PDB file of N, CA and C in Angstrom:
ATOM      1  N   UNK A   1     -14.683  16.289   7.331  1.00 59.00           N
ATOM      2  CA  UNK A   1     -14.011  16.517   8.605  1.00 59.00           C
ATOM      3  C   UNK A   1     -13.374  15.225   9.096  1.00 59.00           C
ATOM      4  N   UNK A   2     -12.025  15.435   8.817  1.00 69.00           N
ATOM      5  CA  UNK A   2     -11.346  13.604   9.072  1.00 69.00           C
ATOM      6  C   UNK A   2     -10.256  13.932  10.750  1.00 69.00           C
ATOM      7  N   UNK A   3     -10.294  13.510  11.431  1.00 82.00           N
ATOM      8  CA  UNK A   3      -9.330  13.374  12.592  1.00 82.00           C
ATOM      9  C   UNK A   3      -7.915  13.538  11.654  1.00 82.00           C
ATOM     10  N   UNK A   4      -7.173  14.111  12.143  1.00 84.00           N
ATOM     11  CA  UNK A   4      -5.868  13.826  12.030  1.00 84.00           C
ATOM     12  C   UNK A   4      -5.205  12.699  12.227  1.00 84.00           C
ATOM     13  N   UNK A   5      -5.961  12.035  13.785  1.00 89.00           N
ATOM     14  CA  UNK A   5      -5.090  10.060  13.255  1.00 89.00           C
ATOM     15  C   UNK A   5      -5.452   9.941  11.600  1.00 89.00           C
ATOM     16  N   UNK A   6      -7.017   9.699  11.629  1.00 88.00           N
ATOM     17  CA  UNK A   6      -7.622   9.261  10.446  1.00 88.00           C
ATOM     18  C   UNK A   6      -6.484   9.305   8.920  1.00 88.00           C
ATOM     19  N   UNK A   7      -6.149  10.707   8.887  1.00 85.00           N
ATOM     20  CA  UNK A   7      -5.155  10.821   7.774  1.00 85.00           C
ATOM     21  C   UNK A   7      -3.766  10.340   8.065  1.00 85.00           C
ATOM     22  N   UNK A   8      -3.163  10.487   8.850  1.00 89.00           N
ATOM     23  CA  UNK A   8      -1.894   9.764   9.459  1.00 89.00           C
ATOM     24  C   UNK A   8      -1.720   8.303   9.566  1.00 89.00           C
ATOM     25  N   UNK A   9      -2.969   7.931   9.588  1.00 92.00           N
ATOM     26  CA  UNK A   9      -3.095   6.439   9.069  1.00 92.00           C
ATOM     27  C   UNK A   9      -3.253   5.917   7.921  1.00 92.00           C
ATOM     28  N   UNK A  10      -4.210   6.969   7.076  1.00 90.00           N
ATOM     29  CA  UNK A  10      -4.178   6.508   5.838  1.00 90.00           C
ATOM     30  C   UNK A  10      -2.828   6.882   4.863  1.00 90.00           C
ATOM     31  N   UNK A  11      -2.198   7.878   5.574  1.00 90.00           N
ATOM     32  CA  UNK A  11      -0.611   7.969   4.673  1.00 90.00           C
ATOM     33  C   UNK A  11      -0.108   7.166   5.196  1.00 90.00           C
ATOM     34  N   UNK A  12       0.395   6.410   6.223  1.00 93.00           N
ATOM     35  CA  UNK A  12       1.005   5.709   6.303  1.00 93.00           C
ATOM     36  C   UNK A  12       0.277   4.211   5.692  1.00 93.00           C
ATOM     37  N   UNK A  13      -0.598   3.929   5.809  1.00 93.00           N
ATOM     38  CA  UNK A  13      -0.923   2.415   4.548  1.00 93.00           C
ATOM     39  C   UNK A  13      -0.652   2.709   3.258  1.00 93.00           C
ATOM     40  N   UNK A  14      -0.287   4.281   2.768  1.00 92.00           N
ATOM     41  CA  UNK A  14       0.164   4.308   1.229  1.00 92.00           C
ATOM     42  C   UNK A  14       1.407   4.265   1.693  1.00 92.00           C
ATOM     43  N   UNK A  15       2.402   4.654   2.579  1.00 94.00           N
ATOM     44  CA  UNK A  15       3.668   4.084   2.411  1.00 94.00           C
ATOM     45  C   UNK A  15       3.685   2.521   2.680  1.00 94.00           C
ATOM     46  N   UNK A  16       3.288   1.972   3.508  1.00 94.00           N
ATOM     47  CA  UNK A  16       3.092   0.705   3.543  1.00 94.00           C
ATOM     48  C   UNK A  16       2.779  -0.455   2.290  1.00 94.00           C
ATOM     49  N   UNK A  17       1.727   0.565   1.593  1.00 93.00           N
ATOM     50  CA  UNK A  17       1.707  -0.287   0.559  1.00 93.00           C
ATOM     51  C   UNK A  17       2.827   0.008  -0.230  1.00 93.00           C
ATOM     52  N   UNK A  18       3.266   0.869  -0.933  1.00 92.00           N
ATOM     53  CA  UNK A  18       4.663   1.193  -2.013  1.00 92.00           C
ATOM     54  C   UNK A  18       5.700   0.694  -1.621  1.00 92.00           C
ATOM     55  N   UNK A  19       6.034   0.393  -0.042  1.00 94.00           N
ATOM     56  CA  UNK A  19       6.919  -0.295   0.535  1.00 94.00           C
ATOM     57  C   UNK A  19       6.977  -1.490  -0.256  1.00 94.00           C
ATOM     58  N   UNK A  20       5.828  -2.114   0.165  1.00 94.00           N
ATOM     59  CA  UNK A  20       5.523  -3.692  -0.446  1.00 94.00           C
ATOM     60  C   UNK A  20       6.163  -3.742  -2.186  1.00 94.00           C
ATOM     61  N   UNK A  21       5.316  -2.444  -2.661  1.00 92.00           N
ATOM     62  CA  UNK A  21       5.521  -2.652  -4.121  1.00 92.00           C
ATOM     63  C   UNK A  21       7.173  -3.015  -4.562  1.00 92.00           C
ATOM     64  N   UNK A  22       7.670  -1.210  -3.707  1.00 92.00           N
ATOM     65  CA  UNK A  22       9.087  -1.363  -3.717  1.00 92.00           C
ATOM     66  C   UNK A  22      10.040  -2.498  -3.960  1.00 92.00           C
ATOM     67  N   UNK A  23       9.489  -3.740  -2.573  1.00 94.00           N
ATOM     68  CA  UNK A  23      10.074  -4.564  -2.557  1.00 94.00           C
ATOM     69  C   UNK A  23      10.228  -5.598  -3.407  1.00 94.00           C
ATOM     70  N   UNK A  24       8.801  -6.003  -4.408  1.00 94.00           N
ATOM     71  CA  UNK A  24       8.737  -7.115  -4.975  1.00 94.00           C
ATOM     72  C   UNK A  24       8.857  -6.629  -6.158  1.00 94.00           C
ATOM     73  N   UNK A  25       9.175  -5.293  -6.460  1.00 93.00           N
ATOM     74  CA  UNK A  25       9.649  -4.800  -7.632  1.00 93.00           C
ATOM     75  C   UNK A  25      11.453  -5.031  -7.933  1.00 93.00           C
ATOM     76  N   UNK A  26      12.046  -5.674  -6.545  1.00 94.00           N
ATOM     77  CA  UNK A  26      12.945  -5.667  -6.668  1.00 94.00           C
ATOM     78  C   UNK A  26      14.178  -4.146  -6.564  1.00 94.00           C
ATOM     79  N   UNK A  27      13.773  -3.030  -6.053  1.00 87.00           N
ATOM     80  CA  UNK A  27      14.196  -1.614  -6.234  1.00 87.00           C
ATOM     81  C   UNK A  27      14.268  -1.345  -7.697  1.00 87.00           C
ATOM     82  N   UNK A  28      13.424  -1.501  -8.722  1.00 93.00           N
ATOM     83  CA  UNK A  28      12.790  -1.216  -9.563  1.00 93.00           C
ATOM     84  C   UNK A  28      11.852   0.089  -9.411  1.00 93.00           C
ATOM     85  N   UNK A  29      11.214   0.067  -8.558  1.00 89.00           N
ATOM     86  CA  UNK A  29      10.368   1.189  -8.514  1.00 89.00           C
ATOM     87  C   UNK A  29      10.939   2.671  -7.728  1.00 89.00           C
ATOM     88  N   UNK A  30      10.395   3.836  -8.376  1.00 92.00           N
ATOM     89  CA  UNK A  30      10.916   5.320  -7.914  1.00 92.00           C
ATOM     90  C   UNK A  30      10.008   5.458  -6.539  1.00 92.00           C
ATOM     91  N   UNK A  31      10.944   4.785  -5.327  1.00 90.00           N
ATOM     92  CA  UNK A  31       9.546   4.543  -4.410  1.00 90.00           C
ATOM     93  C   UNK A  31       9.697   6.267  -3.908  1.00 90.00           C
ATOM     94  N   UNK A  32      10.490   7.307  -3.790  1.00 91.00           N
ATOM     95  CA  UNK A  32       9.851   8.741  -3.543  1.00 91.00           C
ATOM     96  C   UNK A  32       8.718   9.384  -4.500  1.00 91.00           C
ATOM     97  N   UNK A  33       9.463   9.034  -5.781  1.00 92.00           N
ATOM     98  CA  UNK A  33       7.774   9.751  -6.596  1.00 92.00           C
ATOM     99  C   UNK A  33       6.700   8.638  -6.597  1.00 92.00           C
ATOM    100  N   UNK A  34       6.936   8.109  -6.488  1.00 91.00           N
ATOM    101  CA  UNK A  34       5.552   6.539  -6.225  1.00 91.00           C
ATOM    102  C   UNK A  34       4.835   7.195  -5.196  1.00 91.00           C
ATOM    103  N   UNK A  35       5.489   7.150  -3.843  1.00 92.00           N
ATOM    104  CA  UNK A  35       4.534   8.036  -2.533  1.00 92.00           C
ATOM    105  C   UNK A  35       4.225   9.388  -3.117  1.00 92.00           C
ATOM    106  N   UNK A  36       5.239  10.104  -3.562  1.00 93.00           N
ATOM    107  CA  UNK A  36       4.369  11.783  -3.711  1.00 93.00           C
ATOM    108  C   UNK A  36       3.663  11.822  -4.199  1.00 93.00           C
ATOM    109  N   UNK A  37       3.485  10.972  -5.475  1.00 92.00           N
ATOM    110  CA  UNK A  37       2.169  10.502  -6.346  1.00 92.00           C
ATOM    111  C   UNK A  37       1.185  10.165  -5.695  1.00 92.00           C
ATOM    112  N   UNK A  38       0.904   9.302  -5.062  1.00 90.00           N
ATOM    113  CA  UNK A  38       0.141   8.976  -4.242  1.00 90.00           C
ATOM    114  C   UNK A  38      -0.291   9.610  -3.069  1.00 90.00           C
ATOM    115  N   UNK A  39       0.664  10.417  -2.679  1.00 90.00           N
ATOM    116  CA  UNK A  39       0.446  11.329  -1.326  1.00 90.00           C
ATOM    117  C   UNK A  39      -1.017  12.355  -1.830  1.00 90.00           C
ATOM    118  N   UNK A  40      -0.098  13.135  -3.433  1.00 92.00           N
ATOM    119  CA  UNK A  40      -0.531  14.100  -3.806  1.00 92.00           C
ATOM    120  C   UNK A  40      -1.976  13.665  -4.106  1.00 92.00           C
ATOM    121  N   UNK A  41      -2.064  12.224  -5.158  1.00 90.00           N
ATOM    122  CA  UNK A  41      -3.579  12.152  -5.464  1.00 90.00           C
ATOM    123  C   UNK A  41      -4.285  12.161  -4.251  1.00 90.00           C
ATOM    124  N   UNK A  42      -4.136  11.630  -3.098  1.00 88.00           N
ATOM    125  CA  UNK A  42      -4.476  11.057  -2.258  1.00 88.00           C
ATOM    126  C   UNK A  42      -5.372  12.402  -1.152  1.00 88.00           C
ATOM    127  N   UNK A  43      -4.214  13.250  -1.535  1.00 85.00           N
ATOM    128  CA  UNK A  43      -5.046  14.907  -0.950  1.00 85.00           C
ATOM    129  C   UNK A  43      -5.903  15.675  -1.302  1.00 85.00           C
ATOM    130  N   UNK A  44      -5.370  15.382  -3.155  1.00 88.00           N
ATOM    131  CA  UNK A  44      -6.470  16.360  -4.242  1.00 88.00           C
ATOM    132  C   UNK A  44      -7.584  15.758  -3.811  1.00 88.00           C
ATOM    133  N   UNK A  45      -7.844  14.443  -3.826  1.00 84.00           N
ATOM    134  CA  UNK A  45      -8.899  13.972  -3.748  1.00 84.00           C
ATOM    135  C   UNK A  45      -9.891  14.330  -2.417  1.00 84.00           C
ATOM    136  N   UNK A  46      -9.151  14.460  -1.628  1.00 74.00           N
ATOM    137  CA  UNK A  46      -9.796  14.795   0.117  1.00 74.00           C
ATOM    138  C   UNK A  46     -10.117  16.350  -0.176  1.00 74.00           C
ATOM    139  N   UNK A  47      -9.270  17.187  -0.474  1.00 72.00           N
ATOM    140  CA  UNK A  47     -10.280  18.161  -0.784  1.00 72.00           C
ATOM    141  C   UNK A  47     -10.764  18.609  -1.490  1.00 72.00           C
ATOM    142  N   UNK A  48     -11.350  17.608  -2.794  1.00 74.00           N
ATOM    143  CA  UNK A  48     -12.545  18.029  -3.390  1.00 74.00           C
ATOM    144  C   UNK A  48     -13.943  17.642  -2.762  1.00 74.00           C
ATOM    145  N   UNK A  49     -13.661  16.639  -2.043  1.00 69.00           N
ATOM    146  CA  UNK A  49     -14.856  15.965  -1.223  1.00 69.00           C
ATOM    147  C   UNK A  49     -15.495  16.965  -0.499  1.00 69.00           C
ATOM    148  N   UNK A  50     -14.143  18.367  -0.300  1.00 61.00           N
ATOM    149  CA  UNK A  50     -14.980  19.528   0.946  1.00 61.00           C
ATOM    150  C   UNK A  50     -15.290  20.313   0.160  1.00 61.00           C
TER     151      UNK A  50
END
């Protein structure tokens, strides 16, 4: 049972972080599938925990 900030914060530090990546990748990196990737693991994972 996570608050809704709770998750709204933690997606936004995965864009935050890929941001970063983004950047020092030089726009090298697919930063939309980088986040959906991450969005997606990031959910599977929350609800297997329930």
């Amino acid at each position: 049972d996570r608050r809704a900030k709770e998750l709204a914060n933690d997606i936004e530090g995965l864009y935050v972080l890929h941001m970063v990546r983004f950047y020092h990748s030089q726009g090298q990196l697919d930063l939309l599938e980088a986040l959906e990737k991450a969005v997606h693991t990031y959910l599977h994972g929350a609800l297997e925990k329930n």
